[in-house]
Each structure stands twice: as structure tokens, then as C-alpha cells.
């Protein structure tokens, strides 16, 4: 981030454990101490629908996302979805 850009105000923080059958996630809204947990199936349509639900739920505002991989389908989807910021949780 350059000094001239405003700091991003994330509406929620999302961690994803990416697996080969089901992906487990944990979500915490920025102004809450409550964490939600869930699973999403390892199918492109299921992942796309889930990302769409998250985007709609937070009205397109930015969600910080940590995922334990640096490449792959989920990261590519994150790059295509401008309301999400993706980072490597294993770093």
C-alpha cells in the first residue's frame, strides 16, 4: 500500500482451510467478537455460489481473506472478485 492510498476498512475477516473435498471456513465481522464457522463443497459452482453469498451479505464491501495456499482455484477466484483481499495464511 502506498502512503497516498487510504487504509482499507474490512467489513469481515475470513479464514479458509482449503481441502480436496470440503473447505472449512471461519468468519468474524469487524465489529463483532462472534465467529461463524461452516463448510463449502469442493465444487466450482458451490464455491462460486458461496463467494457470491458473502459478497451479497456484505454489500460488496471488502472482506480480508486468509487461505493456506498461494495459488489454485480459490486464489484465482479471489483475484477475479474485487471485493475480496486474498493473502497466504501459511506465510
PDB file of C-alpha atoms in Angstrom:
ATOM      1  CA  UNK A   1       0.000   0.000   0.000  1.00  0.00           C
ATOM      2  CA  UNK A   2       1.379   3.407  -0.912  1.00  0.00           C
ATOM      3  CA  UNK A   3       1.280   6.335   1.530  1.00  0.00           C
ATOM      4  CA  UNK A   4      -1.235   8.127  -0.710  1.00  0.00           C
ATOM      5  CA  UNK A   5      -3.827   5.348  -0.580  1.00  0.00           C
ATOM      6  CA  UNK A   6      -6.340   5.195   2.264  1.00  0.00           C
ATOM      7  CA  UNK A   7      -6.226   2.161   4.543  1.00  0.00           C
ATOM      8  CA  UNK A   8      -8.788  -0.478   3.578  1.00  0.00           C
ATOM      9  CA  UNK A   9     -11.571  -0.881   6.134  1.00  0.00           C
ATOM     10  CA  UNK A  10     -12.524  -4.556   6.048  1.00  0.00           C
ATOM     11  CA  UNK A  11     -16.082  -5.455   6.959  1.00  0.00           C
ATOM     12  CA  UNK A  12     -15.123  -9.011   7.924  1.00  0.00           C
ATOM     13  CA  UNK A  13     -12.215 -11.404   8.294  1.00  0.00           C
ATOM     14  CA  UNK A  14     -12.433 -14.839   6.709  1.00  0.00           C
ATOM     15  CA  UNK A  15     -10.054 -17.797   7.126  1.00  0.00           C
ATOM     16  CA  UNK A  16     -10.326 -20.804   4.824  1.00  0.00           C
ATOM     17  CA  UNK A  17      -8.796 -24.258   5.221  1.00  0.00           C
ATOM     18  CA  UNK A  18      -8.739 -25.436   1.609  1.00  0.00           C
ATOM     19  CA  UNK A  19      -9.073 -29.214   1.151  1.00  0.00           C
ATOM     20  CA  UNK A  20      -9.754 -31.679  -1.638  1.00  0.00           C
ATOM     21  CA  UNK A  21     -13.391 -32.481  -0.713  1.00  0.00           C
ATOM     22  CA  UNK A  22     -14.785 -29.810   1.627  1.00  0.00           C
ATOM     23  CA  UNK A  23     -13.369 -26.478   2.654  1.00  0.00           C
ATOM     24  CA  UNK A  24     -13.798 -25.313   6.248  1.00  0.00           C
ATOM     25  CA  UNK A  25     -14.134 -21.593   6.940  1.00  0.00           C
ATOM     26  CA  UNK A  26     -14.337 -19.235   9.900  1.00  0.00           C
ATOM     27  CA  UNK A  27     -15.711 -15.692   9.645  1.00  0.00           C
ATOM     28  CA  UNK A  28     -15.708 -12.788  12.060  1.00  0.00           C
ATOM     29  CA  UNK A  29     -17.329  -9.457  11.281  1.00  0.00           C
ATOM     30  CA  UNK A  30     -15.121  -6.451  12.022  1.00  0.00           C
ATOM     31  CA  UNK A  31     -17.319  -5.078  14.822  1.00  0.00           C
ATOM     32  CA  UNK A  32     -18.115  -8.404  16.462  1.00  0.00           C
ATOM     33  CA  UNK A  33     -16.426 -10.943  18.689  1.00  0.00           C
ATOM     34  CA  UNK A  34     -18.627 -13.768  17.387  1.00  0.00           C
ATOM     35  CA  UNK A  35     -17.161 -16.246  14.916  1.00  0.00           C
ATOM     36  CA  UNK A  36     -19.197 -18.183  12.420  1.00  0.00           C
ATOM     37  CA  UNK A  37     -17.964 -21.481  11.022  1.00  0.00           C
ATOM     38  CA  UNK A  38     -19.043 -23.527   8.073  1.00  0.00           C
ATOM     39  CA  UNK A  39     -18.100 -25.724   5.146  1.00  0.00           C
ATOM     40  CA  UNK A  40     -18.318 -25.397   1.407  1.00  0.00           C
ATOM     41  CA  UNK A  41     -18.020 -28.304  -1.018  1.00  0.00           C
ATOM     42  CA  UNK A  42     -15.041 -28.596  -3.349  1.00  0.00           C
ATOM     43  CA  UNK A  43     -17.059 -27.941  -6.499  1.00  0.00           C
ATOM     44  CA  UNK A  44     -16.626 -24.808  -8.638  1.00  0.00           C
ATOM     45  CA  UNK A  45     -20.332 -23.959  -8.623  1.00  0.00           C
ATOM     46  CA  UNK A  46     -20.563 -24.391  -4.840  1.00  0.00           C
ATOM     47  CA  UNK A  47     -17.514 -22.182  -4.253  1.00  0.00           C
ATOM     48  CA  UNK A  48     -18.762 -19.518  -6.679  1.00  0.00           C
ATOM     49  CA  UNK A  49     -22.203 -19.514  -5.041  1.00  0.00           C
ATOM     50  CA  UNK A  50     -20.649 -19.221  -1.575  1.00  0.00           C
ATOM     51  CA  UNK A  51     -18.403 -16.321  -2.645  1.00  0.00           C
ATOM     52  CA  UNK A  52     -21.464 -14.655  -4.197  1.00  0.00           C
ATOM     53  CA  UNK A  53     -23.396 -15.069  -0.936  1.00  0.00           C
ATOM     54  CA  UNK A  54     -20.549 -13.496   1.048  1.00  0.00           C
ATOM     55  CA  UNK A  55     -20.316 -10.622  -1.408  1.00  0.00           C
ATOM     56  CA  UNK A  56     -24.071 -10.033  -1.271  1.00  0.00           C
ATOM     57  CA  UNK A  57     -24.195 -10.346   2.520  1.00  0.00           C
ATOM     58  CA  UNK A  58     -21.599  -7.602   2.931  1.00  0.00           C
ATOM     59  CA  UNK A  59     -22.911  -5.467   0.047  1.00  0.00           C
ATOM     60  CA  UNK A  60     -19.676  -5.709  -1.918  1.00  0.00           C
ATOM     61  CA  UNK A  61     -17.567  -4.190   0.868  1.00  0.00           C
ATOM     62  CA  UNK A  62     -14.048  -5.628   1.266  1.00  0.00           C
ATOM     63  CA  UNK A  63     -13.518  -8.869   3.150  1.00  0.00           C
ATOM     64  CA  UNK A  64      -9.999  -9.819   4.277  1.00  0.00           C
ATOM     65  CA  UNK A  65      -9.363 -13.442   3.363  1.00  0.00           C
ATOM     66  CA  UNK A  66      -6.588 -15.731   4.613  1.00  0.00           C
ATOM     67  CA  UNK A  67      -6.076 -19.029   2.833  1.00  0.00           C
ATOM     68  CA  UNK A  68      -3.257 -21.512   3.302  1.00  0.00           C
ATOM     69  CA  UNK A  69      -2.190 -21.603  -0.327  1.00  0.00           C
ATOM     70  CA  UNK A  70      -0.594 -19.156  -2.726  1.00  0.00           C
ATOM     71  CA  UNK A  71      -2.102 -20.435  -5.974  1.00  0.00           C
ATOM     72  CA  UNK A  72      -5.017 -22.512  -7.135  1.00  0.00           C
ATOM     73  CA  UNK A  73      -8.703 -22.163  -7.963  1.00  0.00           C
ATOM     74  CA  UNK A  74      -9.701 -20.321  -4.807  1.00  0.00           C
ATOM     75  CA  UNK A  75      -6.932 -17.756  -5.180  1.00  0.00           C
ATOM     76  CA  UNK A  76      -7.827 -17.222  -8.851  1.00  0.00           C
ATOM     77  CA  UNK A  77     -11.467 -16.714  -7.877  1.00  0.00           C
ATOM     78  CA  UNK A  78     -10.340 -14.200  -5.254  1.00  0.00           C
ATOM     79  CA  UNK A  79      -8.370 -12.268  -7.841  1.00  0.00           C
ATOM     80  CA  UNK A  80     -11.462 -12.136 -10.072  1.00  0.00           C
ATOM     81  CA  UNK A  81     -13.680 -10.974  -7.192  1.00  0.00           C
ATOM     82  CA  UNK A  82     -12.697  -7.370  -6.422  1.00  0.00           C
ATOM     83  CA  UNK A  83     -14.421  -7.165  -3.026  1.00  0.00           C
ATOM     84  CA  UNK A  84     -12.052  -9.699  -1.512  1.00  0.00           C
ATOM     85  CA  UNK A  85      -8.420  -9.392  -0.495  1.00  0.00           C
ATOM     86  CA  UNK A  86      -6.572 -12.665  -0.535  1.00  0.00           C
ATOM     87  CA  UNK A  87      -3.448 -13.474   1.436  1.00  0.00           C
ATOM     88  CA  UNK A  88      -1.390 -16.559   2.169  1.00  0.00           C
ATOM     89  CA  UNK A  89      -2.116 -17.655   5.753  1.00  0.00           C
ATOM     90  CA  UNK A  90       0.865 -20.015   5.744  1.00  0.00           C
ATOM     91  CA  UNK A  91       3.334 -17.119   5.374  1.00  0.00           C
TER      92      UNK A  91
END
